[in-house]
Coordinates of C-alpha atoms and ligand atoms in Angstrom, one line a residue:
Chain A
M287 CA 91.8 -47.8 77.5
E288 CA 95.3 -48.9 76.4
M289 CA 96.9 -46.9 74.2
I290 CA 99.0 -49.9 72.3
K291 CA 97.5 -53.3 72.4
A292 CA 99.1 -56.3 71.1
D293 CA 97.8 -59.5 71.2
K294 CA 100.2 -62.2 69.9
L295 CA 101.4 -60.6 67.2
I296 CA 103.1 -62.2 64.9
F297 CA 105.4 -61.0 61.4
E298 CA 106.9 -62.6 58.7
Y299 CA 108.8 -61.0 56.0
E300 CA 108.5 -62.6 52.3
K301 CA 110.5 -63.2 49.9
R302 CA 109.5 -63.9 46.1
D303 CA 110.7 -64.6 42.7
E304 CA 109.8 -62.8 39.6
E305 CA 106.5 -63.7 39.6
G306 CA 105.5 -63.0 43.2
N307 CA 105.4 -66.2 44.5
V308 CA 106.1 -66.2 48.2
I309 CA 109.3 -68.9 48.0
S310 CA 110.4 -67.7 51.6
T311 CA 109.5 -66.3 54.8
S312 CA 111.3 -64.8 57.4
R313 CA 109.5 -64.4 61.2
A314 CA 111.2 -61.0 62.3
V315 CA 108.3 -60.4 65.4
D316 CA 107.1 -63.8 67.2
E317 CA 104.5 -63.9 69.0
V318 CA 104.7 -60.8 71.2
D319 CA 102.2 -59.2 73.7
L320 CA 102.0 -55.7 74.6
D321 CA 100.1 -53.5 77.0
I322 CA 101.0 -49.9 77.1
K323 CA 98.8 -47.6 79.2
P324 CA 98.3 -43.7 77.6
G325 CA 101.5 -41.7 79.5
D326 CA 103.8 -44.3 79.7
F327 CA 107.3 -44.2 78.5
I328 CA 108.2 -47.2 77.2
A329 CA 111.8 -48.8 75.8
I330 CA 112.6 -51.5 74.1
L331 CA 115.7 -53.0 73.5
G332 CA 117.7 -55.0 71.5
H333 CA 120.1 -56.1 69.4
N334 CA 120.7 -55.7 65.9
G335 CA 117.9 -57.5 63.6
S336 CA 116.1 -58.4 66.4
G337 CA 112.1 -57.4 65.5
K338 CA 112.7 -53.9 67.4
S339 CA 111.8 -51.8 63.9
T340 CA 109.3 -54.0 62.7
L341 CA 107.1 -54.2 65.9
A342 CA 107.6 -50.8 65.6
K343 CA 106.1 -49.8 61.8
H344 CA 102.8 -51.8 63.4
M345 CA 102.3 -49.4 65.6
N346 CA 102.1 -46.8 63.0
A347 CA 99.7 -49.5 60.6
I348 CA 103.4 -48.7 57.8
L349 CA 103.0 -52.8 58.6
V350 CA 99.8 -55.3 59.5
P351 CA 100.2 -58.0 61.5
T352 CA 100.5 -61.6 59.5
D353 CA 98.8 -62.8 62.1
G354 CA 97.8 -61.6 66.0
S355 CA 96.4 -58.4 65.9
M356 CA 97.9 -54.8 67.2
W357 CA 95.7 -52.5 68.4
V358 CA 96.3 -48.3 68.7
D359 CA 94.2 -46.2 70.7
G360 CA 91.5 -48.8 70.2
K361 CA 91.7 -48.9 67.0
D362 CA 92.8 -52.1 65.0
T363 CA 94.7 -51.5 62.8
S364 CA 94.2 -54.5 60.0
R365 CA 91.4 -52.0 59.0
E366 CA 91.2 -50.0 56.1
E367 CA 89.3 -47.8 57.6
H368 CA 91.1 -46.4 60.1
I369 CA 94.3 -46.0 59.2
W370 CA 94.8 -42.4 58.9
D371 CA 93.6 -41.9 62.0
I372 CA 96.3 -44.9 63.7
R373 CA 98.8 -42.5 61.7
Q374 CA 97.0 -39.7 62.8
S375 CA 97.5 -40.7 66.6
A376 CA 100.6 -42.4 66.6
G377 CA 103.4 -40.8 65.5
M378 CA 106.9 -42.4 64.3
V379 CA 110.4 -40.7 64.1
F380 CA 113.3 -42.2 62.9
Q381 CA 116.7 -43.7 62.3
N382 CA 118.4 -41.4 59.7
P383 CA 117.3 -37.5 60.2
D384 CA 117.9 -36.9 56.8
N385 CA 115.3 -39.5 54.9
Q386 CA 112.7 -38.1 57.0
I387 CA 112.8 -34.7 56.1
I388 CA 110.6 -33.4 53.7
A389 CA 111.0 -30.0 52.9
A390 CA 113.4 -27.2 52.2
V391 CA 112.8 -25.3 55.2
V392 CA 112.4 -25.7 58.6
E393 CA 109.0 -24.5 59.1
E394 CA 107.4 -26.1 56.0
D395 CA 108.5 -29.2 57.1
V396 CA 107.2 -28.8 60.4
G397 CA 103.9 -28.0 58.5
F398 CA 103.5 -31.4 56.3
G399 CA 101.7 -33.5 58.4
P400 CA 99.0 -30.9 59.2
E401 CA 98.9 -29.9 55.8
N402 CA 98.4 -33.6 55.1
L403 CA 95.9 -34.1 57.7
G404 CA 93.9 -31.0 55.7
V405 CA 94.5 -28.8 58.9
P406 CA 92.7 -25.5 58.3
T407 CA 96.3 -23.1 57.1
E408 CA 96.1 -20.5 60.4
E409 CA 96.5 -23.9 62.4
I410 CA 98.7 -25.3 61.1
W411 CA 101.1 -21.5 61.8
E412 CA 99.7 -22.6 65.0
R413 CA 100.0 -26.2 65.3
V414 CA 103.9 -24.9 64.1
E415 CA 104.8 -22.8 66.1
E416 CA 103.9 -24.4 69.2
S417 CA 106.0 -27.6 68.2
L418 CA 108.9 -25.8 67.1
R419 CA 108.8 -24.6 70.8
S420 CA 108.8 -27.2 72.6
V421 CA 111.3 -28.8 71.0
G422 CA 113.8 -25.7 70.9
M423 CA 113.9 -25.0 67.7
I424 CA 112.1 -21.8 66.5
S425 CA 115.0 -19.6 66.1
Y426 CA 115.8 -22.5 63.2
R427 CA 112.5 -22.0 61.9
H428 CA 113.8 -20.3 58.1
H429 CA 116.4 -22.7 58.5
S430 CA 117.8 -25.2 55.6
P431 CA 117.2 -28.6 57.5
N432 CA 120.9 -29.4 55.5
K433 CA 122.4 -26.6 57.2
L434 CA 121.9 -28.5 61.0
S435 CA 123.3 -30.7 63.2
G436 CA 122.2 -33.8 63.4
G437 CA 120.5 -33.5 66.7
Q438 CA 118.6 -30.7 65.3
K439 CA 117.4 -32.4 62.6
Q440 CA 115.8 -35.0 64.8
R441 CA 114.3 -32.2 66.8
V442 CA 112.8 -30.9 63.4
A443 CA 111.4 -34.5 63.1
I444 CA 110.1 -34.1 65.9
A445 CA 108.5 -31.1 65.9
G446 CA 106.8 -32.9 63.0
V447 CA 105.5 -35.0 64.0
L448 CA 104.2 -33.3 67.3
A449 CA 102.6 -30.9 64.8
M450 CA 100.4 -33.4 64.4
R451 CA 98.7 -33.3 67.9
P452 CA 99.5 -37.3 68.5
K453 CA 98.5 -39.0 71.8
C454 CA 101.6 -41.7 70.8
I455 CA 105.4 -41.1 70.0
V456 CA 107.3 -44.3 68.9
L457 CA 110.8 -43.5 68.1
D458 CA 113.2 -45.8 66.5
E459 CA 116.5 -44.9 67.8
P460 CA 116.4 -41.7 67.0
T461 CA 120.1 -41.4 68.2
A462 CA 121.8 -43.8 66.7
M463 CA 123.9 -42.0 63.7
L464 CA 123.9 -38.8 66.8
D465 CA 127.1 -37.6 68.3
P466 CA 126.8 -37.5 72.2
N467 CA 126.0 -34.0 72.6
G468 CA 122.9 -34.7 69.3
R469 CA 122.0 -37.8 71.3
K470 CA 121.3 -36.2 74.8
E471 CA 119.8 -32.8 73.0
V472 CA 117.4 -35.4 71.3
L473 CA 116.9 -37.5 74.7
K474 CA 116.3 -34.2 76.5
S475 CA 113.2 -33.2 74.4
V476 CA 111.7 -36.3 73.9
A477 CA 112.0 -36.4 78.6
E478 CA 110.3 -32.8 78.2
L479 CA 107.8 -34.0 75.8
R480 CA 106.9 -36.7 78.1
Q481 CA 106.5 -34.0 81.6
K482 CA 104.8 -31.3 79.6
E483 CA 102.4 -32.9 77.5
N484 CA 102.0 -36.2 78.7
I485 CA 102.3 -38.3 75.2
T486 CA 103.1 -41.7 75.4
V487 CA 106.6 -42.2 74.2
I488 CA 107.9 -45.2 73.2
L489 CA 111.9 -45.4 72.7
I490 CA 113.4 -48.1 70.6
T491 CA 117.7 -48.2 71.1
H492 CA 120.4 -50.1 71.7
Y493 CA 121.7 -47.5 74.3
M494 CA 121.0 -48.9 77.7
E495 CA 121.9 -45.5 79.4
E496 CA 118.7 -43.8 77.3
V497 CA 116.3 -46.3 79.4
V498 CA 117.1 -45.6 82.3
D499 CA 114.0 -43.2 83.1
A500 CA 111.4 -45.3 81.2
D501 CA 108.5 -46.7 83.2
H502 CA 108.8 -50.0 81.7
V503 CA 111.8 -51.4 79.4
I504 CA 110.9 -54.5 76.9
V505 CA 114.0 -56.5 75.9
M506 CA 113.2 -58.7 72.4
D507 CA 115.7 -61.1 70.9
H508 CA 115.2 -63.2 67.5
G509 CA 111.4 -61.7 67.4
H510 CA 110.2 -63.0 71.1
I511 CA 109.9 -60.4 74.1
V512 CA 112.5 -61.9 76.3
M513 CA 112.5 -59.5 79.2
Q514 CA 110.5 -56.9 81.2
G515 CA 109.9 -54.7 84.0
T516 CA 111.2 -51.4 85.2
P517 CA 114.5 -50.5 84.3
R518 CA 115.9 -51.5 87.8
E519 CA 114.5 -54.7 87.4
I520 CA 116.2 -55.0 83.6
F521 CA 119.4 -54.0 85.2
S522 CA 119.8 -56.0 87.9
Q523 CA 119.8 -58.9 85.9
V524 CA 123.4 -58.2 84.6
E525 CA 124.5 -61.9 83.1
E526 CA 121.2 -62.4 81.4
L527 CA 121.3 -58.6 79.5
K528 CA 125.3 -59.9 78.5
R529 CA 123.5 -63.2 77.0
Y530 CA 121.7 -61.2 74.4
R531 CA 124.4 -59.2 73.3
L532 CA 123.0 -55.9 75.4
D533 CA 126.0 -53.4 76.0
V534 CA 125.1 -52.9 79.7
P535 CA 126.5 -49.6 81.3
Q536 CA 129.6 -49.3 83.4
V537 CA 128.3 -48.2 86.5
T538 CA 125.7 -51.0 85.9
L539 CA 128.7 -53.8 85.1
L540 CA 131.0 -52.0 88.4
A541 CA 128.5 -51.9 90.8
D542 CA 127.4 -56.1 89.5
E543 CA 130.8 -56.7 89.9
L544 CA 131.9 -55.4 93.4
R545 CA 128.7 -56.7 94.8
K546 CA 129.9 -60.2 93.5
R547 CA 132.9 -59.8 95.5
G548 CA 130.9 -59.2 98.5
L549 CA 130.6 -55.8 98.7
D550 CA 127.5 -53.9 99.8
V551 CA 126.2 -52.5 96.9
P552 CA 122.2 -53.4 95.8
A553 CA 121.4 -54.6 92.5
G554 CA 120.1 -52.8 89.5
I555 CA 122.1 -49.4 90.1
L556 CA 121.4 -47.8 86.8
K557 CA 123.6 -44.0 87.5
K558 CA 126.3 -43.0 89.1
E559 CA 125.3 -41.0 91.9
E560 CA 123.6 -44.0 92.7
L561 CA 127.1 -46.4 93.1
V562 CA 129.0 -43.6 95.1
N563 CA 126.0 -42.8 97.9
A564 CA 125.6 -46.6 97.9
L565 CA 129.0 -46.7 98.4
C566 CA 129.8 -43.7 100.7
R567 CA 127.9 -44.8 103.1
Chain B
M181 CA 134.7 -29.3 45.1
I182 CA 131.2 -30.8 43.9
R183 CA 129.3 -28.5 46.5
D184 CA 130.1 -25.4 44.8
I185 CA 127.0 -25.9 42.4
T186 CA 124.1 -24.5 42.8
I187 CA 120.8 -25.1 42.1
G188 CA 118.3 -23.2 41.6
Q189 CA 121.0 -19.9 42.2
Y190 CA 118.3 -18.5 44.7
Y191 CA 119.7 -14.9 45.8
P192 CA 117.9 -14.1 49.1
A193 CA 117.3 -10.5 49.6
A194 CA 114.5 -8.7 50.6
S195 CA 113.2 -6.6 48.2
K196 CA 109.9 -5.9 46.1
I197 CA 110.6 -8.3 43.3
H198 CA 111.3 -11.1 46.1
M199 CA 108.0 -10.3 47.1
L200 CA 106.4 -11.3 44.3
D201 CA 103.9 -13.9 43.9
P202 CA 106.0 -16.8 42.0
R203 CA 103.0 -17.5 39.7
V204 CA 103.9 -13.1 38.6
K205 CA 107.3 -13.7 38.2
I206 CA 107.6 -16.3 35.9
I207 CA 104.3 -15.3 33.7
C208 CA 105.7 -12.1 33.6
T209 CA 109.1 -13.9 32.4
L210 CA 107.1 -15.7 29.6
L211 CA 106.0 -12.8 28.6
Y212 CA 109.0 -10.4 28.9
L213 CA 110.9 -13.6 26.7
I214 CA 107.6 -13.0 23.8
S215 CA 107.8 -9.6 23.7
L216 CA 112.0 -10.1 22.5
F217 CA 110.9 -11.4 19.7
T218 CA 108.3 -9.4 18.2
F219 CA 110.7 -6.4 17.7
K220 CA 111.6 -5.0 14.1
N221 CA 114.1 -1.9 15.0
L222 CA 116.8 -0.7 17.9
A223 CA 113.7 1.6 19.6
G224 CA 111.4 -2.2 20.5
Y225 CA 115.4 -3.1 22.2
V226 CA 116.1 -0.3 23.9
F227 CA 112.8 -0.1 25.9
A228 CA 112.8 -4.5 27.0
A229 CA 117.0 -2.8 28.4
V230 CA 115.4 0.2 30.1
F231 CA 112.9 -2.6 31.4
L232 CA 114.9 -5.5 33.0
A233 CA 117.7 -2.5 34.1
V234 CA 115.0 -1.4 36.3
C235 CA 113.6 -4.8 37.4
V236 CA 117.5 -5.9 38.0
R237 CA 117.6 -2.6 40.5
L238 CA 114.0 -3.4 42.1
A239 CA 115.8 -6.9 42.3
K240 CA 118.5 -6.1 45.0
V241 CA 120.9 -8.7 43.0
P242 CA 124.4 -7.3 42.4
F243 CA 125.0 -7.5 39.0
K244 CA 127.7 -9.7 39.4
Y245 CA 125.6 -12.3 39.9
I246 CA 123.8 -11.6 36.1
M247 CA 126.9 -11.5 35.0
R248 CA 127.0 -14.9 36.8
G249 CA 124.5 -16.4 34.9
L250 CA 125.6 -15.7 31.4
K251 CA 129.1 -16.8 31.3
P252 CA 128.2 -20.7 30.2
I253 CA 126.5 -19.2 27.2
I254 CA 128.6 -17.5 25.6
V255 CA 130.6 -20.1 23.6
L256 CA 127.4 -20.9 22.3
L257 CA 126.3 -16.7 21.7
L258 CA 130.0 -16.9 19.6
I259 CA 128.6 -19.6 16.9
T260 CA 125.3 -17.7 16.8
V261 CA 126.8 -14.6 16.0
L262 CA 129.7 -16.3 13.9
F263 CA 126.8 -17.8 12.2
N264 CA 124.1 -15.1 11.8
L265 CA 127.1 -12.6 10.7
F266 CA 128.5 -15.0 7.8
L267 CA 126.0 -16.8 6.4
T268 CA 122.9 -14.7 6.0
P269 CA 122.2 -13.0 2.4
G270 CA 120.1 -10.3 1.8
G271 CA 120.5 -7.0 1.3
E272 CA 124.1 -4.6 1.0
I273 CA 127.1 -6.4 1.2
L274 CA 129.7 -4.3 3.3
F275 CA 132.6 -6.2 3.6
T276 CA 134.0 -9.6 2.9
F277 CA 136.5 -11.3 5.0
W278 CA 138.4 -14.1 2.6
R279 CA 135.2 -16.2 1.2
F280 CA 132.5 -15.1 3.1
K281 CA 130.2 -12.2 2.7
V282 CA 129.3 -9.6 5.6
T283 CA 125.9 -8.3 4.3
E284 CA 123.8 -6.0 6.1
Q285 CA 120.9 -8.7 6.7
G286 CA 123.8 -10.9 8.6
L287 CA 125.1 -7.7 10.6
R288 CA 121.6 -7.0 11.7
T289 CA 120.4 -10.3 12.7
A290 CA 124.2 -11.1 14.6
V291 CA 123.4 -7.6 16.1
Y292 CA 119.4 -8.4 17.6
M293 CA 120.0 -12.1 18.5
T294 CA 122.5 -11.6 20.4
I295 CA 120.3 -8.9 22.5
R296 CA 118.2 -10.9 22.2
L297 CA 119.9 -14.0 24.1
I298 CA 121.1 -11.7 26.8
F299 CA 118.5 -10.2 27.8
L300 CA 116.5 -14.3 27.9
I301 CA 118.9 -15.2 29.7
T302 CA 119.2 -12.4 32.1
G303 CA 115.3 -12.2 32.2
A304 CA 115.0 -15.8 33.2
S305 CA 117.9 -15.7 35.8
L306 CA 116.1 -12.9 37.4
M307 CA 113.6 -15.3 37.9
T308 CA 115.1 -18.3 40.0
L309 CA 117.6 -15.5 41.9
T310 CA 114.8 -14.1 43.3
T311 CA 112.6 -17.0 44.2
T312 CA 113.1 -19.6 45.8
P313 CA 113.0 -23.5 44.0
N314 CA 110.2 -24.0 46.3
A315 CA 108.0 -21.0 45.4
L316 CA 108.8 -22.0 42.2
T317 CA 107.0 -25.5 42.2
D318 CA 104.1 -24.1 44.1
G319 CA 104.0 -21.4 41.4
L320 CA 103.9 -24.1 39.0
E321 CA 101.9 -26.4 40.4
K322 CA 99.0 -23.6 41.1
M323 CA 98.8 -22.6 37.7
L324 CA 98.9 -26.0 35.9
N325 CA 96.2 -26.9 38.3
P326 CA 93.5 -26.8 35.8
L327 CA 95.5 -29.5 33.2
N328 CA 94.2 -32.1 36.8
R329 CA 91.3 -32.1 35.0
I330 CA 93.0 -34.4 31.7
K331 CA 94.4 -36.4 34.3
V332 CA 97.7 -35.1 34.2
P333 CA 99.0 -35.6 38.4
V334 CA 100.2 -31.8 39.1
H335 CA 100.3 -32.3 42.3
E336 CA 102.7 -34.9 42.1
I337 CA 104.5 -33.4 39.5
S338 CA 105.1 -30.8 41.8
M339 CA 105.8 -32.9 45.4
I340 CA 108.6 -34.8 43.3
M341 CA 110.8 -31.6 41.8
S342 CA 110.5 -30.2 45.7
I343 CA 111.6 -33.5 47.2
A344 CA 114.4 -33.5 44.1
L345 CA 115.5 -30.4 45.0
R346 CA 115.9 -31.1 48.8
F347 CA 118.0 -34.4 47.6
I348 CA 120.4 -32.6 45.0
P349 CA 122.3 -30.9 48.0
I350 CA 122.5 -34.2 50.0
L351 CA 123.7 -36.4 47.3
L352 CA 126.0 -34.6 45.9
E353 CA 127.8 -34.5 49.4
E354 CA 127.2 -38.4 49.5
T355 CA 129.1 -38.0 45.7
D356 CA 131.9 -36.0 47.4
K357 CA 132.1 -38.7 50.1
I358 CA 131.6 -41.9 48.3
M359 CA 134.8 -40.3 45.3
K360 CA 137.0 -39.4 48.7
A361 CA 136.3 -43.4 49.5
Q362 CA 137.0 -44.6 46.7
T363 CA 140.0 -43.1 46.2
A364 CA 141.3 -44.2 49.0
R365 CA 140.9 -47.6 48.3
G366 CA 143.4 -46.4 45.4
A367 CA 140.6 -45.7 42.7
D368 CA 141.9 -43.7 40.1
L369 CA 139.0 -41.3 38.5
E370 CA 141.5 -38.4 37.1
S371 CA 143.6 -40.7 34.3
G372 CA 142.9 -42.7 31.4
N373 CA 141.1 -41.5 28.5
I374 CA 137.1 -41.7 28.0
I375 CA 136.3 -44.7 28.2
Q376 CA 138.8 -45.5 31.3
K377 CA 137.3 -42.8 33.1
A378 CA 133.3 -43.5 32.5
K379 CA 134.9 -47.1 34.0
A380 CA 136.3 -45.9 36.6
M381 CA 132.8 -44.2 37.9
V382 CA 131.3 -47.2 37.8
P383 CA 132.1 -47.8 41.6
I384 CA 131.0 -44.4 42.2
L385 CA 127.6 -45.3 40.6
V386 CA 126.8 -48.3 42.0
P387 CA 127.2 -47.5 45.6
L388 CA 125.2 -43.6 44.8
F389 CA 122.5 -46.0 43.8
V390 CA 121.7 -47.9 45.7
S391 CA 122.1 -45.2 48.4
A392 CA 119.6 -42.9 46.4
F393 CA 117.1 -45.7 46.4
R394 CA 117.6 -46.5 50.0
R395 CA 116.6 -42.8 50.8
A396 CA 113.9 -42.7 48.6
N397 CA 112.6 -45.6 50.8
D398 CA 113.0 -44.2 53.9
L399 CA 111.3 -41.2 52.8
A400 CA 108.1 -42.6 51.4
M401 CA 107.6 -44.3 55.1
A402 CA 108.4 -41.1 56.8
M403 CA 105.8 -39.6 54.0
E404 CA 102.9 -41.7 55.0
A405 CA 103.8 -41.7 58.5
R406 CA 102.7 -38.5 58.5
C407 CA 100.0 -39.5 56.3
Y408 CA 100.9 -38.0 53.3
R409 CA 98.3 -39.2 50.5
G410 CA 97.9 -37.2 47.4
G411 CA 97.5 -34.0 46.9
A412 CA 93.4 -34.4 48.1
G413 CA 91.6 -33.2 50.7
R414 CA 95.5 -31.5 51.4
T415 CA 95.4 -27.9 53.5
K416 CA 98.8 -25.3 52.9
M417 CA 100.7 -24.0 55.5
K418 CA 102.0 -21.1 52.8
P419 CA 98.6 -20.9 50.0
L420 CA 99.1 -18.6 47.0
I421 CA 97.4 -15.4 46.9
Y422 CA 97.2 -12.6 45.3
N423 CA 98.6 -9.3 47.3
R424 CA 98.2 -5.7 45.7
R425 CA 101.1 -5.7 45.1
D426 CA 101.1 -8.7 42.6
Y427 CA 97.8 -7.2 40.7
I428 CA 100.4 -4.1 40.4
A429 CA 103.0 -6.2 39.1
Y430 CA 100.2 -7.7 36.3
A431 CA 99.4 -4.3 35.5
V432 CA 102.9 -2.2 34.7
M433 CA 104.3 -5.8 32.7
A434 CA 100.7 -4.9 30.7
V435 CA 101.3 -1.5 30.0
Y436 CA 105.9 -2.5 29.4
M437 CA 103.9 -5.2 27.0
I438 CA 101.3 -2.8 24.6
A439 CA 104.5 0.1 24.6
A440 CA 107.2 -2.7 24.0
F441 CA 106.0 -3.9 21.5
S442 CA 104.1 -1.4 19.3
A443 CA 107.4 0.6 19.6
G444 CA 109.7 -2.1 18.8
R445 CA 107.5 -2.3 15.3
Y446 CA 106.2 0.8 14.8
L447 CA 108.5 3.2 16.2
P448 CA 110.5 5.0 13.1
F449 CA 113.8 5.0 15.7
H450 CA 116.7 3.6 13.3
V451 CA 120.4 3.4 13.8
W452 CA 122.7 2.8 10.7
I453 CA 121.3 0.2 9.7
F454 CA 120.3 -0.7 12.7
Ligands
LIG605 N1 112.3 -55.4 54.4 C1 112.8 -56.3 55.0 N2 112.6 -57.4 54.0 C2 112.8 -58.9 54.5 N3 113.4 -59.3 55.9 C3 113.2 -58.2 56.8 C4 112.7 -56.5 57.0 N4 113.5 -55.8 57.0 C5 113.4 -56.6 58.4 N5 114.0 -57.9 57.4 C6 114.3 -59.0 58.9 O1 113.9 -59.3 60.1 C7 114.3 -59.1 61.4 C8 113.6 -58.4 62.9 O2 114.5 -57.0 61.7 P1 114.3 -56.2 62.5 O3 114.9 -54.1 61.0 O4 112.9 -55.1 63.2 O5 115.3 -55.7 63.5 P2 115.8 -53.8 64.4 O6 115.6 -54.6 65.7 O7 115.1 -52.7 64.3 O8 117.5 -53.8 64.5 P3 118.4 -53.1 64.3 O9 118.8 -52.9 64.8 O10 119.1 -53.0 63.0 O11 117.6 -51.6 64.1 C9 115.8 -59.0 60.4 O12 116.2 -61.0 60.5 C10 115.6 -59.0 59.6 O13 116.7 -59.1 58.5
LIG606 MG1 115.5 -51.2 63.2

């Protein structure tokens, strides 16, 4: 069974006047099909306004499709009775670290999800400890979130989702507001999760460097899926990526230029070391 | 500078008072405040002073922290003293000052009122200094729980309070940032009369409100994404459970109440006119 499956998913934002009549609609997601298997690491790329966040919110039943359908862990998100199951099995981490931490103490924030699920007190403590440990934030458990760095706050947010024991975690530009160090921290935590806990990860970003380790990359533009494939397949189409206004990593660009000038460099170079190896052969 | 404001002004320390259940502290503080108003002679106040001093000592809060809480009420204190001193009739006239007469009764009320106010503020700040804001809202939630039956949304109110407390420092920081940004664009926040100053606040308040609403929207989404659906069916990570020390505290409080009440009313302990 697929972890996440979308079938011709369409979502339109409606603009309403004072009486609540729809005056205009804008289509943010347009006929998207998805098939995400358990344990996959999927990256979704796209320029601003391409509909990534809108799509992500469907995976958590925060939004329900205008047309078409979305299943999470085999459950239809448009059915009211499944909402809480879906939100438990697909956790979500948002962009702004300040606006998703609810409690005034780190450990209490991590406990917020399990509290909502009605988990017994002792088990909440176990889960909180385990989750904080797996993102490497256990020594900050008694701290106030206000005194943490951006990267640390995002790791707390990830721990908060983990404590709900999800099968899948959707991260919507978790690194967009962080400095390079914070970005590294967060990505490292995400990578570890995937290896240790075998959780399905869906990472939304517009930093292409962050997707090189993904199993599958999806590129969105104007609500459509315009490209998909392995990172190597995607990165070898430099011209097309540029057309969708994505910032291709410098190594990939350099390798592409070299290849165009006739050097024997394979297409779709992802990392510095690969280019070095290719050139020094 | 704006960040110096501390709300809730919790003073972290490992003391017996800090460890008490917030409900104990709320109830005992209330009882203490009530006791202050029952005294008819000096004996009661002596009793209350000793009790308060012992509590402060047990709480391991430095004296200057407690004093800091008194600063804002100095003006209020002075006004109360002056009014009571000069405008209370009754009893022998002790001395006249220009047109005002200071009576025995006036002096007595003024002194008692001052002591009362000082003890009242000290007692209340001892509670906030030794209890985290979150523990306070938790305690209130649990205490007001019976009101749920008459449809008072107790859980929601306490959730609102704790979220507000969490966002106060964030919004203060943001205000600071916006003020700096507007000053850098040439906004003049300092000079002018009151109306001009109020007008100068508009370019600060508008972005602040916009951002606060955006934050509220984001936060609501994040809470829903983590399965928040109100108080029903929710468990607690840190449930409030009374311990032995809490029962002891209640017992001590009961003894104090009885002793202070009877002393303050019936003990014939007088110094001069007090
Ligand atoms: N609440 C809303 N109401 C109306 N339109 C919206 C709303 N949220 C997003 N949109 C529109 O939907 C489209 C897709 O937005 P979305 O936020 O999904 O893009 P995104 O890919 O996440 O962009 P970004 O990289 O900026 O986060 C945009 O054109 C946007 O203007
Ligand atoms: Mg987005």
